[in-house]
PDB file of C-alpha atoms in Angstrom:
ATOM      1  CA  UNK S   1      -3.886   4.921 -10.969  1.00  0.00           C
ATOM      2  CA  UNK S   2      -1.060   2.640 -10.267  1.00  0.00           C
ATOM      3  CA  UNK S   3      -0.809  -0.834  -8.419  1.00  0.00           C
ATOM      4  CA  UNK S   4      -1.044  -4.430  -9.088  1.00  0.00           C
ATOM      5  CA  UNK S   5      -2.333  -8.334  -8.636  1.00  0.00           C
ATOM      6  CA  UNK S   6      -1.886  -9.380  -5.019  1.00  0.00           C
ATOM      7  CA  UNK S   7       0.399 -12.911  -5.230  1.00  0.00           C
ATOM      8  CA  UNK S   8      -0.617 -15.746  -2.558  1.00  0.00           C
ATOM      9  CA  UNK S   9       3.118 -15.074  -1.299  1.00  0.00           C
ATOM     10  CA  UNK S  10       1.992 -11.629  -0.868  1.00  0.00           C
ATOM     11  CA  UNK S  11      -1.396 -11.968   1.122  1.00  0.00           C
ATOM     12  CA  UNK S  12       0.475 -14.905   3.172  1.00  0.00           C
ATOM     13  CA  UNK S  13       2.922 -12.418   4.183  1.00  0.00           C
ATOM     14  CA  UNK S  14       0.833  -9.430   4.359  1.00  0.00           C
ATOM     15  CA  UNK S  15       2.956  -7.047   2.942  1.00  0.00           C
ATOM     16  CA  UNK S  16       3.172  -5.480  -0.807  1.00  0.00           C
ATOM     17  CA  UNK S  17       6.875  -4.174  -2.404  1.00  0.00           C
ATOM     18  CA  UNK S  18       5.680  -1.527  -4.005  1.00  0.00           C
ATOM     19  CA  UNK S  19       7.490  -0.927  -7.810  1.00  0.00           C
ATOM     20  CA  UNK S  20       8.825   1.961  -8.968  1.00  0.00           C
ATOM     21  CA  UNK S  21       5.833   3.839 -10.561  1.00  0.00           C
ATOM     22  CA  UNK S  22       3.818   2.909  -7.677  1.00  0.00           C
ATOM     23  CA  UNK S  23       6.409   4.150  -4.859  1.00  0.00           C
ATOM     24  CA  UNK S  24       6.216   7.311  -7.285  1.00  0.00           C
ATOM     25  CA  UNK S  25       3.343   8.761  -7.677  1.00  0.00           C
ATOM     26  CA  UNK S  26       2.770   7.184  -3.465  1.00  0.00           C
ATOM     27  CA  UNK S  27       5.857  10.177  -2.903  1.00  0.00           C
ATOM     28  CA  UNK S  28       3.211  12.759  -4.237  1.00  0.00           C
ATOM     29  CA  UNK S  29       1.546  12.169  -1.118  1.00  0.00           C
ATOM     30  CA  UNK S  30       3.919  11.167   1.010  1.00  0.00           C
ATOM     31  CA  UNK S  31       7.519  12.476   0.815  1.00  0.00           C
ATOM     32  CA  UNK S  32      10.335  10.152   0.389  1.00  0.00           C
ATOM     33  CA  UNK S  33      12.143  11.424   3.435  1.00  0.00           C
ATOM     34  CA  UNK S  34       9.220  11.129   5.753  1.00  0.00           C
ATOM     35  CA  UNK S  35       8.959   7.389   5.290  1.00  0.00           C
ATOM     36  CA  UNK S  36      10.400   5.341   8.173  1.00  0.00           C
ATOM     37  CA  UNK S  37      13.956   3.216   7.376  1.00  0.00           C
ATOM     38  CA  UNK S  38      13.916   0.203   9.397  1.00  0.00           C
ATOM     39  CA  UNK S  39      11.626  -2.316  10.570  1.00  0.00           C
ATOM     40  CA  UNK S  40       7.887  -1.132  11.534  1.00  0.00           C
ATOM     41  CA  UNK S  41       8.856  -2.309  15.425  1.00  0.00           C
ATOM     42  CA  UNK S  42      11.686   0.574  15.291  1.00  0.00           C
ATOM     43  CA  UNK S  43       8.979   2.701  15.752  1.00  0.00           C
ATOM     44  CA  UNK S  44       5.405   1.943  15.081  1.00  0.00           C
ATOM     45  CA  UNK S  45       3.625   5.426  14.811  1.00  0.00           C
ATOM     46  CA  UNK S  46       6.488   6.720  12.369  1.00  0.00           C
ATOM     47  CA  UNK S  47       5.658   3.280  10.452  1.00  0.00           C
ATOM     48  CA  UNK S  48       1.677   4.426  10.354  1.00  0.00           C
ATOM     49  CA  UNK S  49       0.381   6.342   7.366  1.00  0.00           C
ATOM     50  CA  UNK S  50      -2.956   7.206   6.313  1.00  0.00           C
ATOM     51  CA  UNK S  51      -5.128   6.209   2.978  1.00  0.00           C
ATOM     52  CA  UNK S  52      -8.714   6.844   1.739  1.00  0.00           C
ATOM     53  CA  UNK S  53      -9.851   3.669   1.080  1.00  0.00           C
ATOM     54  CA  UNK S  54     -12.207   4.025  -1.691  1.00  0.00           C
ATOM     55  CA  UNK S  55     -14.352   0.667  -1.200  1.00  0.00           C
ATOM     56  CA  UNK S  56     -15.132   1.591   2.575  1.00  0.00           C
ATOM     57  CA  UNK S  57     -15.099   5.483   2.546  1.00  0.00           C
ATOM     58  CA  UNK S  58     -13.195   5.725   5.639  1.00  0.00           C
ATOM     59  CA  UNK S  59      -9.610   6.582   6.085  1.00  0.00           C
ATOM     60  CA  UNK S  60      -7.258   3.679   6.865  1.00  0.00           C
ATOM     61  CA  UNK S  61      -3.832   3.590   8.461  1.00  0.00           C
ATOM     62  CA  UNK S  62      -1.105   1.417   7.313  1.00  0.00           C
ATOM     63  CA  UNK S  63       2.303   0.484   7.630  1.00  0.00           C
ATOM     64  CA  UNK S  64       4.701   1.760   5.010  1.00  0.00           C
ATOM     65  CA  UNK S  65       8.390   1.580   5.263  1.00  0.00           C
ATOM     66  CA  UNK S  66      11.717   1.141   3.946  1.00  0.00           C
ATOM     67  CA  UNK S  67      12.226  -2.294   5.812  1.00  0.00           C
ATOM     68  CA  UNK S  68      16.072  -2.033   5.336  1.00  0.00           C
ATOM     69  CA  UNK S  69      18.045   1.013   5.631  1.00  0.00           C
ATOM     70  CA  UNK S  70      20.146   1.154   3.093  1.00  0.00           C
ATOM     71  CA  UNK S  71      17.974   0.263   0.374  1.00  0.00           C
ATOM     72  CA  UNK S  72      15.133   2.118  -1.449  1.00  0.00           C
ATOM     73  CA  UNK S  73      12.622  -1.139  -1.449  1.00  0.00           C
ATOM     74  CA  UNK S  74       9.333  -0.116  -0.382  1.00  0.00           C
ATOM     75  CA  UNK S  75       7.184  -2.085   1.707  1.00  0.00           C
ATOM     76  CA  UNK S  76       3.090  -1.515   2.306  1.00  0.00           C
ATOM     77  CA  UNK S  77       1.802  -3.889   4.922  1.00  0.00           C
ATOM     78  CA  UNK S  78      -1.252  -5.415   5.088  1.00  0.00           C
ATOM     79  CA  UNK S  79      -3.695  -5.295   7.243  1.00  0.00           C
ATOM     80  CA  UNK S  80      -7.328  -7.184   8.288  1.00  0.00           C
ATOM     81  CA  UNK S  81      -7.286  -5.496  11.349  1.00  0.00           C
ATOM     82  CA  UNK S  82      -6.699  -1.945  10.078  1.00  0.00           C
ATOM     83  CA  UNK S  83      -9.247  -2.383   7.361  1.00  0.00           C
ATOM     84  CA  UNK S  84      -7.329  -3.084   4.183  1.00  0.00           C
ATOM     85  CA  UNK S  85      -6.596  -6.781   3.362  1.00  0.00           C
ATOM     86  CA  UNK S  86      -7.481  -7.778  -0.270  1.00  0.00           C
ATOM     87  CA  UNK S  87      -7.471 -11.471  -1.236  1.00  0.00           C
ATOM     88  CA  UNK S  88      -5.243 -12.839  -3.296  1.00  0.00           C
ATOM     89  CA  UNK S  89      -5.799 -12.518  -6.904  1.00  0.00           C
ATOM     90  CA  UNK S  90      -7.313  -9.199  -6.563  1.00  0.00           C
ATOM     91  CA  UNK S  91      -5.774  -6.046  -8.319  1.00  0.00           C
ATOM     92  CA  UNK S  92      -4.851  -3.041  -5.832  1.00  0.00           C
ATOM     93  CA  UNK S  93      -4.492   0.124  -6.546  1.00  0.00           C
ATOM     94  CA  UNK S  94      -3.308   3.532  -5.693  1.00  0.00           C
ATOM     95  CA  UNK S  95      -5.127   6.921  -7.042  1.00  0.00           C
ATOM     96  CA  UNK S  96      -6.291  10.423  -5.365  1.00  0.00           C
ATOM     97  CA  UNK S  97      -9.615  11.751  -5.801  1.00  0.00           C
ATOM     98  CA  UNK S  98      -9.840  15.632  -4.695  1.00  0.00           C
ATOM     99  CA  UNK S  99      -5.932  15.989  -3.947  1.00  0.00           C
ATOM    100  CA  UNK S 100      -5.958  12.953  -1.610  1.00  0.00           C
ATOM    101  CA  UNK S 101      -4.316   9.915  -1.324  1.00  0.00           C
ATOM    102  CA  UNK S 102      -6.745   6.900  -2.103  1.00  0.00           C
ATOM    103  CA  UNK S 103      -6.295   2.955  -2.318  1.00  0.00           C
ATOM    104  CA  UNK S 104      -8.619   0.399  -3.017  1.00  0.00           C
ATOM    105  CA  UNK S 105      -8.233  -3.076  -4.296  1.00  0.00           C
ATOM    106  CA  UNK S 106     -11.014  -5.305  -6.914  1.00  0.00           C
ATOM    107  CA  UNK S 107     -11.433  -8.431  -8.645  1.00  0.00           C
ATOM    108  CA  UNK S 108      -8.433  -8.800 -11.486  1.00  0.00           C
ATOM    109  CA  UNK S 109     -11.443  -9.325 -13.722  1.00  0.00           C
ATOM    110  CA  UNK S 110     -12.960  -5.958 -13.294  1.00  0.00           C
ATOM    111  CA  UNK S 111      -9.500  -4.434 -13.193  1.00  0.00           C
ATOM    112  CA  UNK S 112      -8.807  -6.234 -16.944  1.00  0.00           C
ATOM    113  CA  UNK S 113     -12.088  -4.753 -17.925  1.00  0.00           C
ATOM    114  CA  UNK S 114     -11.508  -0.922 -17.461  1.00  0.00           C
TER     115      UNK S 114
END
């Protein structure tokens, strides 16, 4: 399980840089070279990628990219609309449960307590 505490910069923008052992074990499940370079408008569907989202138990589709080209920062965006916005101060997280790609978000203080 990898992931972290959601700034108020973050959850104003919407959008999570994800650090190096998250964008890791995240290329388990999704390969490095399938993961759109360029902004999500260059092409939406390409942008879309799909989660379990453990607190809901339905699947959830997000934007992931590489927001610019030429560099390897990894961006997850966000989303009220497509079922995964955590507040600010929570802790989210990435994990699989049976093979499967999973992410889920909690209070910090339950995160600090496991």
């Amino acid at each position: 399980m990898v992931g972290s505490v959601i700034t108020d910069r973050e959850y104003y923008d919407s959008q999570l840089t994800l650090v190096q052992d998250e964008a890791e074990f995240l290329f388990n499940f999704i390969p490095y070279g399938s993961i759109l370079r360029g902004n999500v408008a260059s092409d939406e569907d390409a942008a879309l990628h799909r989660f379990f989202h453990l607190n809901t138990g339905q699947y959830v589709f997000l934007n992931l990219v590489f927001p610019k080209p030429e560099k390897d920062e990894l961006r997850l965006y966000l989303s009220e609309e497509r079922g995964f916005k955590p507040d600010a101060g929570d802790f989210w997280y990435l994990t699989s449960q049976d093979g499967e790609l999973c992410i889920g978000s909690m209070p910090a203080a339950e995160w600090h307590r496991m």
